[in-house]
Amino acid sequence: SPSVGRRRRQETAEEEVEETPQEKKLRLAKQYLEELRQYGQSRPTPGAGARAGRPRAQGLAFMHCGSSAHIPLSLQVQPPDPSSIRVLRGHQLPVTCLVISPDDRFIFSASKDGSLIKCKWEVESGKRLCVVPGGKKGTEERHMGHTSHVLCMAISSDGKYLATGDRNKLIMIWDTATCKRLHIFTGHRDAVSGLSFRKGTHQLYSASHDRCVKVWNVAENAYMETLFGHQDVITGLDSLSRECCVTSGGRDGTVRLWKIPEESQLVFCGHQGSIDCIQLINEEHMVSGADDGSVALWGLTKKKPLALARQAHGMQDTQGLEQPYWISAVAALRNSDLLATGSHSASVKLWKSGEGFRKLEPLWDIPLVGFVNSLKFSSAGDFLVAGIGQEHRLGRWWRIKEAKNSICIIPLKQPSAEAPNGS
């Protein structure tokens, strides 16, 4: 009977998440294309490439949005020389968030500083090109900038729009070229803690401490819908090409995948503490970090982590109590096996996600003193940017006096980029 069949499926595949027919087609198309790619190595002949690209339209779409999901870039990256790390100073208080422009030319950053809310930096020269001053609460209409701590930001994949969210429940939209404010979105009932543009569109997802996710159309300055489900404040959010996003749910202990058209969600459990940061690696895998010191790798068809590194940054002695260093930031080089994590353990750690995302292997530590509140890889993977603060971006539990509130640009040398003679 149908009920017996359902019970057997639950018993034999308890951890599996059921797929829709469309998702199954996409997965199979991706698997087929990956097999063809491996068979023909990385450079198939033009004819083979054309044949490989034709089986299904869905396959092409999937290939475009990241079917080469596990490029082993960790083998091409060498440990950076600490003396080669560039430090950009300008923020007076802890840096809370940052993004890199899609062409890797500019960095946008924000902090807890009331007078230097948002900065634009040129990567090559390290020059600060633009500063947007803040103001007092209630003066948002008269001042261009925020009037409270900026907690999150996102940049559209065409580099046209920048979105910033603050503790005062506001989302501001900016023109990246001119640093002019274009619009203010209101609607959240608490601090805005996560922002992400859907890749290839001007659709914006926002997450908040009010426990909900909202969807906006930035090009039309329009609110679209609200999604509910988390039982505690949402601390982070990310998205790629699909019409869905992932969120970390703080102390409700869950990571969630939100399917926007279906208005449904998948719930993932695995961390023991507050899940404070999350990022998609590709369309099928993600990485998250928690204040229990753990880093988790997830597949979107499994309810529990594929890999879990406990005490990823070691242990600290706090007033006689041993506890893990909190994971305050995670980053993934899209569609590769290279990951980075940050804490206040005096280092950023680089990791390799091995064995089909079922293993987390530490590569090396990059010395950085302070709270690592934000991490982002450049699109080309040739550098990593860290936002450093004397305090955690969400609170003032500890203060590291010797830390510098700054932006750190960490070069990741790649042998393939060097000259043939090694000079």
Short mmCIF file of C-alpha atoms in Angstrom, two decimals:
data_model
loop_
_atom_site.label_atom_id
_atom_site.label_comp_id
_atom_site.label_asym_id
_atom_site.label_seq_id
_atom_site.Cartn_x
_atom_site.Cartn_y
_atom_site.Cartn_z
CA SER A 1 0.00 0.00 0.00
CA PRO A 2 1.12 3.61 -0.37
CA SER A 3 1.48 3.99 3.41
CA VAL A 4 3.79 0.95 3.60
CA GLY A 5 5.88 2.33 0.73
CA ARG A 6 6.24 5.66 2.46
CA ARG A 7 7.27 4.00 5.71
CA ARG A 8 9.89 1.88 3.93
CA ARG A 9 11.34 4.93 2.21
CA GLN A 10 11.59 6.68 5.57
CA GLU A 11 13.31 3.68 7.17
CA THR A 12 15.84 3.07 4.41
CA ALA A 13 16.63 6.67 3.45
CA GLU A 14 15.88 8.72 6.52
CA GLU A 15 18.47 11.36 5.72
CA GLU A 16 17.54 11.83 2.08
CA VAL A 17 15.56 14.90 1.02
CA GLU A 18 12.94 14.10 -1.62
CA GLU A 19 13.55 15.68 -5.02
CA THR A 20 11.03 17.21 -7.34
CA PRO A 21 11.01 15.78 -10.89
CA GLN A 22 12.65 18.96 -12.19
CA GLU A 23 15.43 18.77 -9.60
CA LYS A 24 16.05 15.13 -10.50
CA LYS A 25 16.35 16.03 -14.20
CA LEU A 26 18.81 18.79 -13.37
CA ARG A 27 20.87 16.51 -11.13
CA LEU A 28 21.02 13.75 -13.74
CA ALA A 29 21.90 16.22 -16.49
CA LYS A 30 24.68 17.63 -14.35
CA GLN A 31 25.97 14.14 -13.54
CA TYR A 32 25.96 13.22 -17.25
CA LEU A 33 27.83 16.39 -18.20
CA GLU A 34 30.37 15.84 -15.46
CA GLU A 35 31.00 12.29 -16.68
CA LEU A 36 31.50 13.60 -20.20
CA ARG A 37 33.86 16.26 -18.91
CA GLN A 38 35.93 13.71 -17.01
CA TYR A 39 35.96 11.36 -19.98
CA GLY A 40 37.21 14.06 -22.33
CA GLN A 41 39.45 15.64 -19.64
CA SER A 42 39.31 19.38 -19.14
CA ARG A 43 39.57 20.32 -22.82
CA PRO A 44 37.27 18.26 -25.04
CA THR A 45 37.39 18.73 -28.78
CA PRO A 46 34.98 21.36 -30.21
CA GLY A 47 32.75 18.63 -31.56
CA ALA A 48 32.66 16.81 -28.25
CA GLY A 49 31.94 20.05 -26.42
CA ALA A 50 29.02 20.76 -28.71
CA ARG A 51 27.64 17.26 -28.26
CA ALA A 52 28.10 17.44 -24.49
CA GLY A 53 26.19 20.68 -24.34
CA ARG A 54 23.14 19.56 -26.31
CA PRO A 55 21.36 16.80 -24.38
CA ARG A 56 19.03 19.08 -22.41
CA ALA A 57 18.39 22.76 -21.92
CA GLN A 58 18.39 22.09 -18.19
CA GLY A 59 21.87 20.58 -18.50
CA LEU A 60 23.17 23.73 -20.16
CA ALA A 61 21.65 25.92 -17.48
CA PHE A 62 23.16 23.75 -14.79
CA MET A 63 26.55 23.79 -16.45
CA HIS A 64 26.39 27.58 -16.62
CA CYS A 65 25.57 27.95 -12.94
CA GLY A 66 28.30 25.65 -11.65
CA SER A 67 28.28 22.03 -12.70
CA SER A 68 32.10 21.96 -12.65
CA ALA A 69 31.48 21.86 -8.95
CA HIS A 70 34.75 20.55 -7.59
CA ILE A 71 37.71 22.10 -9.38
CA PRO A 72 40.77 21.21 -7.22
CA LEU A 73 42.13 24.74 -6.87
CA SER A 74 43.59 23.98 -3.44
CA LEU A 75 46.48 22.24 -5.24
CA GLN A 76 47.28 25.41 -7.18
CA VAL A 77 47.36 27.80 -4.22
CA GLN A 78 50.51 28.26 -2.17
CA PRO A 79 50.80 29.50 1.43
CA PRO A 80 51.04 33.31 1.43
CA ASP A 81 54.05 35.09 2.86
CA PRO A 82 52.74 37.04 5.92
CA SER A 83 54.81 40.05 4.83
CA SER A 84 52.87 40.15 1.53
CA ILE A 85 49.52 40.76 3.28
CA ARG A 86 48.33 44.32 2.59
CA VAL A 87 46.49 46.17 5.38
CA LEU A 88 44.04 48.96 4.48
CA ARG A 89 43.31 51.31 7.37
CA GLY A 90 40.44 53.78 7.54
CA HIS A 91 37.66 52.38 9.70
CA GLN A 92 37.89 53.57 13.31
CA LEU A 93 35.72 50.77 14.70
CA PRO A 94 35.52 47.02 13.86
CA VAL A 95 34.89 46.10 10.23
CA THR A 96 31.63 44.13 10.13
CA CYS A 97 31.24 43.15 6.45
CA LEU A 98 32.74 43.52 2.99
CA VAL A 99 32.25 42.47 -0.64
CA ILE A 100 34.48 42.40 -3.72
CA SER A 101 33.26 43.73 -7.07
CA PRO A 102 32.71 41.02 -9.73
CA ASP A 103 35.74 42.26 -11.71
CA ASP A 104 37.94 42.02 -8.56
CA ARG A 105 38.93 45.70 -8.87
CA PHE A 106 37.15 47.16 -5.83
CA ILE A 107 36.33 46.29 -2.23
CA PHE A 108 33.34 47.77 -0.39
CA SER A 109 33.42 47.62 3.40
CA ALA A 110 31.41 48.79 6.39
CA SER A 111 31.94 48.99 10.13
CA LYS A 112 30.45 49.88 13.50
CA ASP A 113 31.82 53.39 13.04
CA GLY A 114 29.11 56.04 13.01
CA SER A 115 31.11 58.45 10.87
CA LEU A 116 32.70 56.03 8.38
CA ILE A 117 29.80 53.77 7.53
CA LYS A 118 30.82 52.60 4.07
CA CYS A 119 34.07 52.71 2.11
CA LYS A 120 35.10 51.88 -1.43
CA TRP A 121 38.70 50.74 -1.97
CA GLU A 122 40.74 50.11 -5.10
CA VAL A 123 42.39 46.69 -4.84
CA GLU A 124 45.48 47.42 -6.94
CA SER A 125 46.51 50.68 -5.29
CA GLY A 126 44.87 50.23 -1.88
CA LYS A 127 43.43 53.74 -2.16
CA ARG A 128 40.16 54.67 -0.49
CA LEU A 129 38.05 56.07 -3.32
CA CYS A 130 34.81 56.89 -1.56
CA VAL A 131 33.53 57.36 1.99
CA VAL A 132 29.85 57.65 2.85
CA PRO A 133 29.41 59.36 6.24
CA GLY A 134 26.67 58.33 8.63
CA GLY A 135 24.47 60.39 10.93
CA LYS A 136 22.28 60.25 14.00
CA LYS A 137 19.32 57.91 14.24
CA GLY A 138 16.23 59.34 12.58
CA THR A 139 18.17 61.46 10.09
CA GLU A 140 18.36 58.85 7.29
CA GLU A 141 16.44 61.06 4.88
CA ARG A 142 18.87 63.96 5.39
CA HIS A 143 22.09 61.90 5.45
CA MET A 144 23.25 59.65 2.65
CA GLY A 145 24.57 56.96 4.98
CA HIS A 146 23.32 54.63 7.71
CA THR A 147 22.76 55.83 11.25
CA SER A 148 23.58 52.53 13.00
CA HIS A 149 25.94 49.57 12.65
CA VAL A 150 25.99 48.04 9.16
CA LEU A 151 25.85 44.25 9.57
CA CYS A 152 25.78 42.96 6.01
CA MET A 153 26.19 43.88 2.35
CA ALA A 154 25.84 42.33 -1.11
CA ILE A 155 26.77 43.32 -4.66
CA SER A 156 24.87 42.35 -7.81
CA SER A 157 26.64 40.03 -10.26
CA ASP A 158 26.78 42.79 -12.88
CA GLY A 159 28.43 45.10 -10.35
CA LYS A 160 25.74 47.76 -10.72
CA TYR A 161 24.04 47.71 -7.32
CA LEU A 162 25.32 47.46 -3.76
CA ALA A 163 22.92 46.64 -0.91
CA THR A 164 23.69 47.31 2.78
CA GLY A 165 21.68 46.33 5.87
CA ASP A 166 21.87 47.78 9.37
CA ARG A 167 20.76 47.32 12.98
CA ASN A 168 18.06 49.94 12.42
CA LYS A 169 16.01 47.54 10.21
CA LEU A 170 16.93 49.37 6.97
CA ILE A 171 18.27 48.15 3.62
CA MET A 172 19.94 50.78 1.46
CA ILE A 173 20.60 50.39 -2.27
CA TRP A 174 23.62 52.16 -3.80
CA ASP A 175 25.06 52.85 -7.23
CA THR A 176 28.50 51.24 -7.04
CA ALA A 177 30.08 53.59 -9.60
CA THR A 178 29.08 56.85 -7.91
CA CYS A 179 28.44 55.69 -4.30
CA LYS A 180 25.09 57.51 -4.49
CA ARG A 181 22.17 56.11 -2.53
CA LEU A 182 19.31 55.08 -4.80
CA HIS A 183 16.63 53.71 -2.49
CA ILE A 184 15.76 52.58 1.06
CA PHE A 185 13.80 49.36 1.68
CA THR A 186 11.83 49.18 4.92
CA GLY A 187 9.77 46.26 6.21
CA HIS A 188 11.97 44.20 8.52
CA ARG A 189 11.07 44.48 12.19
CA ASP A 190 14.60 43.98 13.53
CA ALA A 191 18.25 44.22 12.47
CA VAL A 192 19.03 43.19 8.88
CA SER A 193 21.71 40.49 9.21
CA GLY A 194 22.09 38.96 5.73
CA LEU A 195 21.85 40.10 2.10
CA SER A 196 22.45 38.36 -1.22
CA PHE A 197 21.64 39.11 -4.86
CA ARG A 198 20.48 36.18 -6.94
CA LYS A 199 23.22 35.63 -9.52
CA GLY A 200 22.44 37.07 -12.95
CA THR A 201 19.48 39.12 -11.67
CA HIS A 202 18.59 42.17 -9.58
CA GLN A 203 16.50 40.06 -7.21
CA LEU A 204 17.66 40.63 -3.62
CA TYR A 205 17.18 38.33 -0.63
CA SER A 206 17.39 39.75 2.90
CA ALA A 207 17.46 38.04 6.30
CA SER A 208 16.82 39.60 9.68
CA HIS A 209 16.83 39.11 13.41
CA ASP A 210 13.03 39.21 13.04
CA ARG A 211 13.38 35.54 11.89
CA CYS A 212 12.13 36.05 8.34
CA VAL A 213 13.52 36.25 4.80
CA LYS A 214 12.26 38.90 2.38
CA VAL A 215 12.53 39.07 -1.41
CA TRP A 216 12.94 42.39 -3.27
CA ASN A 217 13.23 43.57 -6.87
CA VAL A 218 15.95 46.20 -6.75
CA ALA A 219 15.63 47.38 -10.36
CA GLU A 220 11.97 48.26 -9.72
CA ASN A 221 12.37 49.28 -6.05
CA ALA A 222 9.71 46.71 -5.20
CA TYR A 223 8.95 44.37 -2.29
CA MET A 224 7.97 40.86 -3.45
CA GLU A 225 7.34 38.46 -0.55
CA THR A 226 8.21 37.30 2.97
CA LEU A 227 9.20 33.79 4.07
CA PHE A 228 8.85 32.47 7.63
CA GLY A 229 10.29 29.42 9.38
CA HIS A 230 13.31 30.11 11.59
CA GLN A 231 12.72 29.97 15.34
CA ASP A 232 15.55 32.35 16.26
CA VAL A 233 17.37 35.31 14.72
CA ILE A 234 18.82 34.68 11.25
CA THR A 235 22.55 35.41 11.23
CA GLY A 236 23.56 34.89 7.60
CA LEU A 237 22.28 34.35 4.06
CA ASP A 238 23.64 33.40 0.62
CA SER A 239 22.39 32.53 -2.87
CA LEU A 240 23.59 31.67 -6.37
CA SER A 241 21.75 31.28 -9.69
CA ARG A 242 18.76 29.22 -8.62
CA GLU A 243 15.64 30.92 -7.32
CA CYS A 244 16.46 29.91 -3.76
CA CYS A 245 18.67 30.97 -0.87
CA VAL A 246 20.25 29.42 2.23
CA THR A 247 20.23 30.85 5.76
CA SER A 248 21.91 30.17 9.10
CA GLY A 249 19.46 30.28 11.97
CA GLY A 250 21.52 31.21 15.00
CA ARG A 251 20.43 29.37 18.12
CA ASP A 252 17.55 27.52 16.52
CA GLY A 253 20.34 25.16 15.37
CA THR A 254 19.23 24.92 11.75
CA VAL A 255 20.43 25.78 8.28
CA ARG A 256 17.58 26.25 5.81
CA LEU A 257 17.23 26.13 2.06
CA TRP A 258 14.37 28.33 0.86
CA LYS A 259 12.72 27.43 -2.45
CA ILE A 260 11.16 30.74 -3.45
CA PRO A 261 8.66 29.69 -6.19
CA GLU A 262 7.36 26.73 -4.16
CA GLU A 263 7.32 28.76 -0.91
CA SER A 264 8.86 25.75 0.79
CA GLN A 265 12.03 25.09 2.79
CA LEU A 266 14.39 22.26 3.66
CA VAL A 267 15.79 22.08 7.20
CA PHE A 268 19.33 20.89 8.00
CA CYS A 269 20.67 20.13 11.50
CA GLY A 270 24.20 19.36 12.70
CA HIS A 271 25.83 22.14 14.75
CA GLN A 272 25.52 22.21 18.54
CA GLY A 273 25.73 25.99 18.98
CA SER A 274 24.57 29.18 17.31
CA ILE A 275 25.10 28.96 13.54
CA ASP A 276 26.55 32.38 12.71
CA CYS A 277 27.76 32.26 9.08
CA ILE A 278 27.04 30.42 5.84
CA GLN A 279 28.07 30.40 2.19
CA LEU A 280 27.22 28.32 -0.86
CA ILE A 281 30.15 26.56 -2.53
CA ASN A 282 28.14 25.68 -5.64
CA GLU A 283 24.49 24.99 -6.42
CA GLU A 284 24.53 21.75 -4.43
CA HIS A 285 26.91 22.29 -1.50
CA MET A 286 27.46 24.84 1.25
CA VAL A 287 29.67 25.54 4.27
CA SER A 288 28.65 26.95 7.66
CA GLY A 289 30.29 27.91 10.95
CA ALA A 290 29.02 28.07 14.53
CA ASP A 291 29.98 29.38 17.95
CA ASP A 292 30.58 25.78 19.11
CA GLY A 293 33.77 26.01 17.04
CA SER A 294 32.59 23.67 14.30
CA VAL A 295 32.69 24.04 10.51
CA ALA A 296 30.24 21.93 8.48
CA LEU A 297 30.02 20.90 4.84
CA TRP A 298 26.50 20.23 3.55
CA GLY A 299 24.92 18.67 0.48
CA LEU A 300 21.46 19.95 -0.36
CA THR A 301 20.06 16.41 -0.53
CA LYS A 302 21.21 15.42 2.99
CA LYS A 303 19.71 16.69 6.22
CA LYS A 304 22.96 16.26 8.17
CA PRO A 305 26.49 17.48 7.40
CA LEU A 306 28.61 15.57 4.89
CA ALA A 307 31.67 16.59 6.93
CA LEU A 308 32.10 18.31 10.29
CA ALA A 309 35.31 19.75 11.74
CA ARG A 310 34.90 20.30 15.49
CA GLN A 311 37.06 22.85 17.32
CA ALA A 312 38.22 24.00 13.90
CA HIS A 313 40.25 26.91 15.34
CA GLY A 314 41.21 25.19 18.61
CA MET A 315 40.29 25.97 22.20
CA GLN A 316 40.57 29.11 24.33
CA ASP A 317 40.74 29.64 28.09
CA THR A 318 38.03 32.11 29.17
CA GLN A 319 38.06 32.86 32.90
CA GLY A 320 39.19 29.35 33.68
CA LEU A 321 36.78 27.67 31.28
CA GLU A 322 37.91 25.89 28.14
CA GLN A 323 35.72 26.59 25.15
CA PRO A 324 36.18 26.50 21.38
CA TYR A 325 36.99 29.61 19.39
CA TRP A 326 33.79 30.80 17.73
CA ILE A 327 33.65 30.60 13.94
CA SER A 328 32.80 34.16 12.92
CA ALA A 329 33.23 33.97 9.12
CA VAL A 330 33.34 31.39 6.32
CA ALA A 331 34.17 31.80 2.64
CA ALA A 332 34.19 29.49 -0.37
CA LEU A 333 35.93 29.97 -3.70
CA ARG A 334 32.91 29.24 -5.90
CA ASN A 335 32.83 25.88 -7.67
CA SER A 336 36.14 24.75 -6.16
CA ASP A 337 37.45 22.78 -3.19
CA LEU A 338 39.03 25.79 -1.43
CA LEU A 339 37.47 27.18 1.77
CA ALA A 340 38.46 29.73 4.42
CA THR A 341 37.30 30.22 8.00
CA GLY A 342 37.83 33.03 10.50
CA SER A 343 37.64 33.38 14.27
CA HIS A 344 39.58 35.40 16.87
CA SER A 345 42.25 32.73 17.22
CA ALA A 346 44.97 34.93 15.60
CA SER A 347 44.70 33.20 12.24
CA VAL A 348 42.57 32.61 9.16
CA LYS A 349 42.48 28.95 8.17
CA LEU A 350 42.37 27.59 4.63
CA TRP A 351 40.75 24.21 4.02
CA LYS A 352 40.33 21.66 1.26
CA SER A 353 36.93 20.00 0.85
CA GLY A 354 37.95 16.53 -0.29
CA GLU A 355 36.35 13.23 -1.28
CA GLY A 356 33.25 14.72 -2.87
CA PHE A 357 32.68 17.22 -0.03
CA ARG A 358 32.77 14.42 2.55
CA LYS A 359 36.04 15.49 4.13
CA LEU A 360 37.46 18.76 5.49
CA GLU A 361 41.25 18.87 5.35
CA PRO A 362 43.17 21.81 6.92
CA LEU A 363 45.75 23.31 4.56
CA TRP A 364 47.49 26.11 6.49
CA ASP A 365 47.02 29.05 8.84
CA ILE A 366 47.40 32.71 7.86
CA PRO A 367 48.36 34.85 10.90
CA LEU A 368 45.86 37.68 11.52
CA VAL A 369 45.19 39.20 14.94
CA GLY A 370 41.63 40.21 15.78
CA PHE A 371 38.07 39.11 15.10
CA VAL A 372 37.72 37.97 11.50
CA ASN A 373 34.21 39.32 10.86
CA SER A 374 34.07 38.82 7.10
CA LEU A 375 35.91 36.76 4.47
CA LYS A 376 35.65 36.86 0.67
CA PHE A 377 37.63 35.20 -2.13
CA SER A 378 38.23 37.15 -5.32
CA SER A 379 36.42 35.74 -8.36
CA ALA A 380 39.74 34.64 -9.88
CA GLY A 381 40.89 33.07 -6.61
CA ASP A 382 44.16 35.01 -6.57
CA PHE A 383 43.49 36.79 -3.28
CA LEU A 384 41.39 36.57 -0.11
CA VAL A 385 40.04 39.63 1.74
CA ALA A 386 39.42 39.66 5.49
CA GLY A 387 37.51 42.27 7.51
CA ILE A 388 39.21 42.56 10.92
CA GLY A 389 37.89 44.12 14.12
CA GLN A 390 38.77 44.42 17.78
CA GLU A 391 35.25 43.10 18.50
CA HIS A 392 32.87 40.51 17.07
CA ARG A 393 30.55 42.03 14.46
CA LEU A 394 27.41 41.08 16.43
CA GLY A 395 28.40 42.10 19.94
CA ARG A 396 31.01 43.20 22.47
CA TRP A 397 31.70 39.99 24.41
CA TRP A 398 35.50 40.38 24.10
CA ARG A 399 37.88 43.07 22.93
CA ILE A 400 41.31 42.39 21.42
CA LYS A 401 43.22 45.65 22.01
CA GLU A 402 46.21 44.74 19.85
CA ALA A 403 44.02 44.11 16.80
CA LYS A 404 43.73 46.74 14.05
CA ASN A 405 40.31 47.58 12.64
CA SER A 406 41.21 47.07 8.99
CA ILE A 407 40.83 45.35 5.63
CA CYS A 408 43.50 42.71 4.91
CA ILE A 409 44.23 41.60 1.33
CA ILE A 410 45.90 38.18 1.38
CA PRO A 411 47.56 37.12 -1.91
CA LEU A 412 47.15 33.47 -2.87
CA LYS A 413 50.01 32.65 -5.21
CA GLN A 414 49.20 30.30 -8.05
CA PRO A 415 52.08 28.62 -9.90
CA SER A 416 50.15 28.71 -13.18
CA ALA A 417 50.17 32.50 -13.04
CA GLU A 418 53.95 32.74 -12.86
CA ALA A 419 56.18 33.31 -15.84
CA PRO A 420 57.49 30.16 -17.60
CA ASN A 421 61.08 30.87 -16.52
CA GLY A 422 59.97 31.27 -12.92
CA SER A 423 60.99 34.92 -12.74
#
